C-alpha cells in the first residue's frame, strides 16, 4: 500500500530517530521508493534529503554523493519544487559533500576544488556568507599539508560573518581547537573547546567529538584527572553512534597511551566492523592507526601472543596482538598512501606513522571502569639487586629485620641457580610455606620439610618453631583438632629447648603466636572443631594463649625479636573483644597493638591493627578515629602492601570519608581501590564493590556522567548470589537517577524496573513501591504512556499495602491524567478523593486536579459544568480545613470563577472574584495574596465588572 505524503513524512521522522547504521539506511532507501510513487516532487526531495543525512551519519558515507547529485539536478531543473526548508537543507549539505569528498581518496583533488568553487558560487547567489566556504577551504589545505593556505583560509573563516549556513558554534569550535592542537598549542585548544566541554554550546554530535579530541591534550598538560572524566563522559556518548568512529579511535588511542590497554581492547571488541567498514576511508585510517598503536603496546608488555578481537578470519581463526598490529599497520599505510597519491604530498602517511609510533604519556591512569578482558602482564621473577652469591645473606638480613621485602628476596633466591646447604634449603622451604601461595596443605608440608632440614642443620629451636607454623597451616586447611595437638606439642618441645639454651626467645614466642593463631581460627570456625561448637571454652583458651605469649614477651622485653609477637597477640586480644561485642575494648586493644609495632620499629606491621581500629571506630560512629586510623594504615602499608592490600586499605579510607559526607575524597580513593583490585585479579569481587561505591559517591558529588559510566561498567560483574540483591538493587537505583539527570528516561525506567523485580521479594515493600513509582515517572517522561500507567498502578497497589495513603493517592491522580477525562480519568480522581479518607486537604487538592483535568482544553459545556462542581467541592474542603488554608481555598474559588467565565456566567464569576478581593484587602501581603488579588482582578476585567 502506497503511503500518503503525511504518512511518508511521519515515517521519515520516525526513521531519523533510529540508531545510526545500515538498518536506518535501508529504511531510508525504501522510503525513497515510496516517495517516488506519490508523484509529488517535494516528497522525493524530502526522501532524498533524509537518505543523504542517513548515509552521512553512518559507515556508508560514500553513498551520500548519489542522492546529493540528484537533489542538485532537481534544484537546477525546478527550484520551485523546493520549499524554504528544503532549499536551506540543500545548501547546508553542500558542506557535507565537499568535506565528504575529501575523505574519499578515489575522488581527485581537482574535483574537490571544483566542488568547493561550485559551493562558493551557489552560496553567493543565495546571498550567504562565505564563512562556510572558507571553512571548507581550510579543511582542504589542512588535509594536504598546505599550511600557508590553511592559515589564510582559517583567518578568512573566522573573519567572515556567521549566518544560517555556518556550522553550529560547537562544531566550529571543535575544528578551531583541533587546529591549535595540531600546531602544538594544547592550552589554546582547550581554551577554545571550553564552551563546548562546559555545555554552553552543544549539538547532536557535540560535546561528543570535543570530549574525544581533548583527551591527549589534557594528558600532555598534566591534567590527567580531567582526561579521565572526559573519557568516561565521552565514550558513553559515542559508543552507540556508528558515525563517530574517529572519536572512538581517539578514546582507544588515549587508553593505549595511559596504561589502559585492557580498556582499549574492550572498546575495540565492541565494534569489530570498525576495522573493515570502508565507506569512510578517513575514519577507517584513524581506527586502523590506533589499533596498530594499541597492539604494539601489548607487544611491548610481552603480550604479543594474546588473543585479541579483530576482523573475521577463515575457519574461525583468531588474531594475536602481534598479528593484528602488523595487519592494521599495513592496512593503515595503504589507505594513507592512497590519500597521498591523490594529494601529491606525504602528509597523511607521516601523520599516520607518527600516531602509530607514539610513546606512552603515562604508565598508569586509573579510570574506574571495569574491563571485560583484563590485560594480564606475565609475572616475571624479581630481578635480583645483589650478586647471586649474596642472595642468601640478603634474604636472611631482611628476615632478621622483619622487613616485608624479605619475601621478594627469598623468591629471588628460589629462582636463582645456587647450591644451598641444609640450613639454606630449610630456610627456603620455610619462607615458601609462609607465603602460602600454593595453599595451606602444601604450606603445611613445606613447613614440616623445613623442620626436618633445620634438625639436620642442628637448629632444633627453629625446627620446633617451623612445626608450630605447620600447625597453623593445618588449621587454615580446616584440620583444627590436628592443628591444636600439633601446636601444643611444638610449644612443649621448644620451651624445653629454651630451658636448655637450645632455642631462642623469638622461636618460643613464634610457637606461642602460632597457638594464638590456631585458637583464633577455632573461635571463628562456623562448624566447630570436629563437631564441637566454639563457645566460651574456645574464647577462654584463646585468651589464655594470648596471656601466655604476653607474659613470655614481658619476661624478654629487651629482645626486639619478640616485640612484634606480643603486638600481634594484643591485636588478637582486640579480635577477641570484638567477637564478644566489646567495641570499646577492641578499639583500645587495636590501638595498643599498633603502638607496640611502632615502638618496635615495625610500622608496616601496624597496618592490620590500624585497619581494624578504623573499622571498629566507623561502626561506633567515631569518624575522627576511623579516619586517622585508616590514613595511618594506608601510609604505613602503601610501600609494602601488594595490589590486594592496596585495594583493601584504600577502600577502607574511602568508606570512612563517605560516611563523613566527603564524597569527592571518597571517590578518589575508591577509584584507586578499583584500579588495585584489577591489578590483583579481583575485578569481579572487591573491585565490583569498589566501583559500586565509586558510582554512588560520584552521583552524590553531582558528577553524573562519570557515575553513569562507572555504574554501567560494574553491572555485568554484579550477581545476587555473590554480591547480594541489596547491592544490585542499589546500583540499578543509582544508575536510574543518573540516566534521568542525563535525560535518558527510557533507560532510567529499565534500570528501575529491573531493580523493582528484585525488590519485590523483600519482606518490606517500600523500596519496591518507590522503584515502581520512579519507573512510572521515567516512562511518562519518555512519553510511553501505557507503560507509565501500568507502573503507576503497580506502585499504587504497593503504597496501599504499606499504608502510605498520600503516595497511593498521588499515583491515582497521575493515572487519571494519563488516562484523560474521557478514558477513566474522572473515575480515578474519584477513587483518589475517596482514598484520602479524613484528610480534607488532600481531598481538596484532588478535587482541584479533577477540575483541571475535566475542564482542560476544549471541554464542552457539560464537561465544564462537571469541572465546576469539582472546583466548588475543592473550595469547600479547604474551607473546612481552617483559615491556614485560605490561599488554597481562594485558588479553588478562582478556578471556579474561570470555569464560570467559560460557561458565560459572568455574574457568578464576578461574585467569586469579589469574594477573593475582599479576603485580601487593597494591600495584600505576601506573594500568594498578591497573585490571588491580581488574578481576581483579571476575572473581573474579563467579565466587564
CSV table of N, CA, C and O in Angstrom, one decimal, residues 596-634:
chain,number,residue,atom,x,y,z
A,596,UNK,N,52.6,-0.8,69.8
A,596,UNK,CA,53.7,-1.7,70.1
A,596,UNK,C,54.5,-2.0,68.8
A,596,UNK,O,55.7,-2.0,68.9
A,597,UNK,N,53.8,-2.1,67.7
A,597,UNK,CA,54.6,-2.3,66.5
A,597,UNK,C,55.4,-1.0,66.2
A,597,UNK,O,56.6,-1.2,65.7
A,598,UNK,N,54.9,0.1,66.4
A,598,UNK,CA,55.7,1.3,66.1
A,598,UNK,C,56.9,1.4,67.1
A,598,UNK,O,58.0,1.8,66.7
A,599,UNK,N,56.7,1.0,68.4
A,599,UNK,CA,57.8,1.0,69.3
A,599,UNK,C,58.9,0.1,68.9
A,599,UNK,O,60.1,0.4,69.1
A,600,UNK,N,58.5,-1.0,68.3
A,600,UNK,CA,59.5,-2.0,67.8
A,600,UNK,C,60.1,-1.6,66.5
A,600,UNK,O,61.0,-2.3,66.0
A,601,UNK,N,59.7,-0.5,65.9
A,601,UNK,CA,60.3,0.0,64.7
A,601,UNK,C,59.8,-0.8,63.5
A,601,UNK,O,60.5,-0.9,62.5
A,602,UNK,N,58.5,-1.3,63.6
A,602,UNK,CA,58.0,-2.1,62.5
A,602,UNK,C,56.6,-1.6,62.1
A,602,UNK,O,55.6,-2.2,62.3
A,603,UNK,N,56.6,-0.3,61.6
A,603,UNK,CA,55.3,0.3,61.2
A,603,UNK,C,54.5,-0.4,60.2
A,603,UNK,O,53.3,-0.3,60.2
A,604,UNK,N,55.2,-1.2,59.3
A,604,UNK,CA,54.4,-1.9,58.3
A,604,UNK,C,53.5,-3.0,58.9
A,604,UNK,O,52.5,-3.4,58.4
A,605,UNK,N,53.9,-3.5,60.1
A,605,UNK,CA,53.0,-4.5,60.8
A,605,UNK,C,51.9,-3.8,61.6
A,605,UNK,O,50.9,-4.5,62.0
A,606,UNK,N,52.0,-2.5,61.8
A,606,UNK,CA,50.9,-1.8,62.4
A,606,UNK,C,49.7,-1.6,61.5
A,606,UNK,O,48.6,-1.3,62.0
A,607,UNK,N,49.8,-1.9,60.3
A,607,UNK,CA,48.7,-1.7,59.3
A,607,UNK,C,47.5,-2.5,59.7
A,607,UNK,O,46.4,-1.9,59.7
A,608,UNK,N,47.6,-3.7,60.0
A,608,UNK,CA,46.4,-4.5,60.3
A,608,UNK,C,45.7,-4.1,61.5
A,608,UNK,O,44.4,-3.8,61.4
A,609,UNK,N,46.3,-3.8,62.7
A,609,UNK,CA,45.5,-3.3,63.8
A,609,UNK,C,45.0,-1.9,63.5
A,609,UNK,O,43.9,-1.6,64.0
A,610,UNK,N,45.7,-1.1,62.8
A,610,UNK,CA,45.2,0.2,62.4
A,610,UNK,C,43.9,0.1,61.6
A,610,UNK,O,42.9,0.8,61.8
A,611,UNK,N,43.9,-0.8,60.6
A,611,UNK,CA,42.8,-1.0,59.7
A,611,UNK,C,41.6,-1.5,60.5
A,611,UNK,O,40.4,-1.1,60.3
A,612,UNK,N,41.9,-2.4,61.5
A,612,UNK,CA,40.8,-2.9,62.3
A,612,UNK,C,40.2,-1.9,63.3
A,612,UNK,O,39.0,-1.8,63.5
A,613,UNK,N,41.1,-1.1,63.8
A,613,UNK,CA,40.7,0.1,64.6
A,613,UNK,C,39.8,1.0,63.8
A,613,UNK,O,38.7,1.5,64.3
A,614,UNK,N,40.1,1.2,62.6
A,614,UNK,CA,39.3,2.1,61.7
A,614,UNK,C,37.9,1.5,61.5
A,614,UNK,O,36.9,2.2,61.6
A,615,UNK,N,37.8,0.2,61.3
A,615,UNK,CA,36.5,-0.4,61.1
A,615,UNK,C,35.7,-0.4,62.3
A,615,UNK,O,34.5,-0.1,62.3
A,616,UNK,N,36.3,-0.6,63.5
A,616,UNK,CA,35.5,-0.5,64.7
A,616,UNK,C,35.0,0.9,65.0
A,616,UNK,O,33.9,1.1,65.4
A,617,UNK,N,35.9,1.9,64.8
A,617,UNK,CA,35.5,3.2,65.0
A,617,UNK,C,34.4,3.7,64.1
A,617,UNK,O,33.5,4.4,64.4
A,618,UNK,N,34.5,3.2,62.8
A,618,UNK,CA,33.5,3.6,61.9
A,618,UNK,C,32.1,3.0,62.3
A,618,UNK,O,31.1,3.6,62.2
A,619,UNK,N,32.2,1.8,62.8
A,619,UNK,CA,31.0,1.1,63.3
A,619,UNK,C,30.3,1.8,64.4
A,619,UNK,O,29.1,1.9,64.6
A,620,UNK,N,31.2,2.4,65.3
A,620,UNK,CA,30.6,3.1,66.5
A,620,UNK,C,30.4,4.5,66.3
A,620,UNK,O,29.9,5.3,67.2
A,621,UNK,N,30.7,5.0,65.0
A,621,UNK,CA,30.4,6.4,64.7
A,621,UNK,C,31.5,7.4,65.1
A,621,UNK,O,31.3,8.6,65.0
A,622,UNK,N,32.6,6.9,65.5
A,622,UNK,CA,33.8,7.7,65.8
A,622,UNK,C,34.6,8.0,64.5
A,622,UNK,O,35.6,7.4,64.3
A,623,UNK,N,34.1,8.9,63.7
A,623,UNK,CA,34.6,9.1,62.4
A,623,UNK,C,36.0,9.7,62.4
A,623,UNK,O,36.9,9.4,61.6
A,624,UNK,N,36.3,10.5,63.5
A,624,UNK,CA,37.6,11.1,63.6
A,624,UNK,C,38.7,10.0,63.8
A,624,UNK,O,39.7,10.0,63.1
A,625,UNK,N,38.4,9.1,64.7
A,625,UNK,CA,39.4,8.0,65.0
A,625,UNK,C,39.4,7.1,63.7
A,625,UNK,O,40.5,6.6,63.4
A,626,UNK,N,38.3,6.8,63.1
A,626,UNK,CA,38.2,5.9,62.0
A,626,UNK,C,39.1,6.5,60.8
A,626,UNK,O,39.9,5.8,60.2
A,627,UNK,N,39.0,7.8,60.6
A,627,UNK,CA,39.8,8.4,59.5
A,627,UNK,C,41.3,8.4,59.9
A,627,UNK,O,42.1,8.0,59.0
A,628,UNK,N,41.6,8.8,61.1
A,628,UNK,CA,43.0,8.8,61.5
A,628,UNK,C,43.7,7.4,61.4
A,628,UNK,O,44.8,7.3,60.8
A,629,UNK,N,43.0,6.4,61.8
A,629,UNK,CA,43.5,5.0,61.7
A,629,UNK,C,43.6,4.5,60.3
A,629,UNK,O,44.6,3.9,59.9
A,630,UNK,N,42.6,4.9,59.5
A,630,UNK,CA,42.6,4.4,58.1
A,630,UNK,C,43.7,5.1,57.3
A,630,UNK,O,44.4,4.4,56.5
A,631,UNK,N,44.0,6.4,57.6
A,631,UNK,CA,45.1,7.0,56.9
A,631,UNK,C,46.4,6.5,57.4
A,631,UNK,O,47.3,6.3,56.6
A,632,UNK,N,46.5,6.2,58.7
A,632,UNK,CA,47.8,5.6,59.2
A,632,UNK,C,48.0,4.3,58.5
A,632,UNK,O,49.2,4.0,58.1
A,633,UNK,N,47.0,3.5,58.4
A,633,UNK,CA,47.1,2.1,57.8
A,633,UNK,C,47.6,2.3,56.4
A,633,UNK,O,48.5,1.5,55.9
A,634,UNK,N,47.0,3.2,55.7
A,634,UNK,CA,47.4,3.4,54.3
A,634,UNK,C,48.8,3.9,54.2
A,634,UNK,O,49.6,3.4,53.3
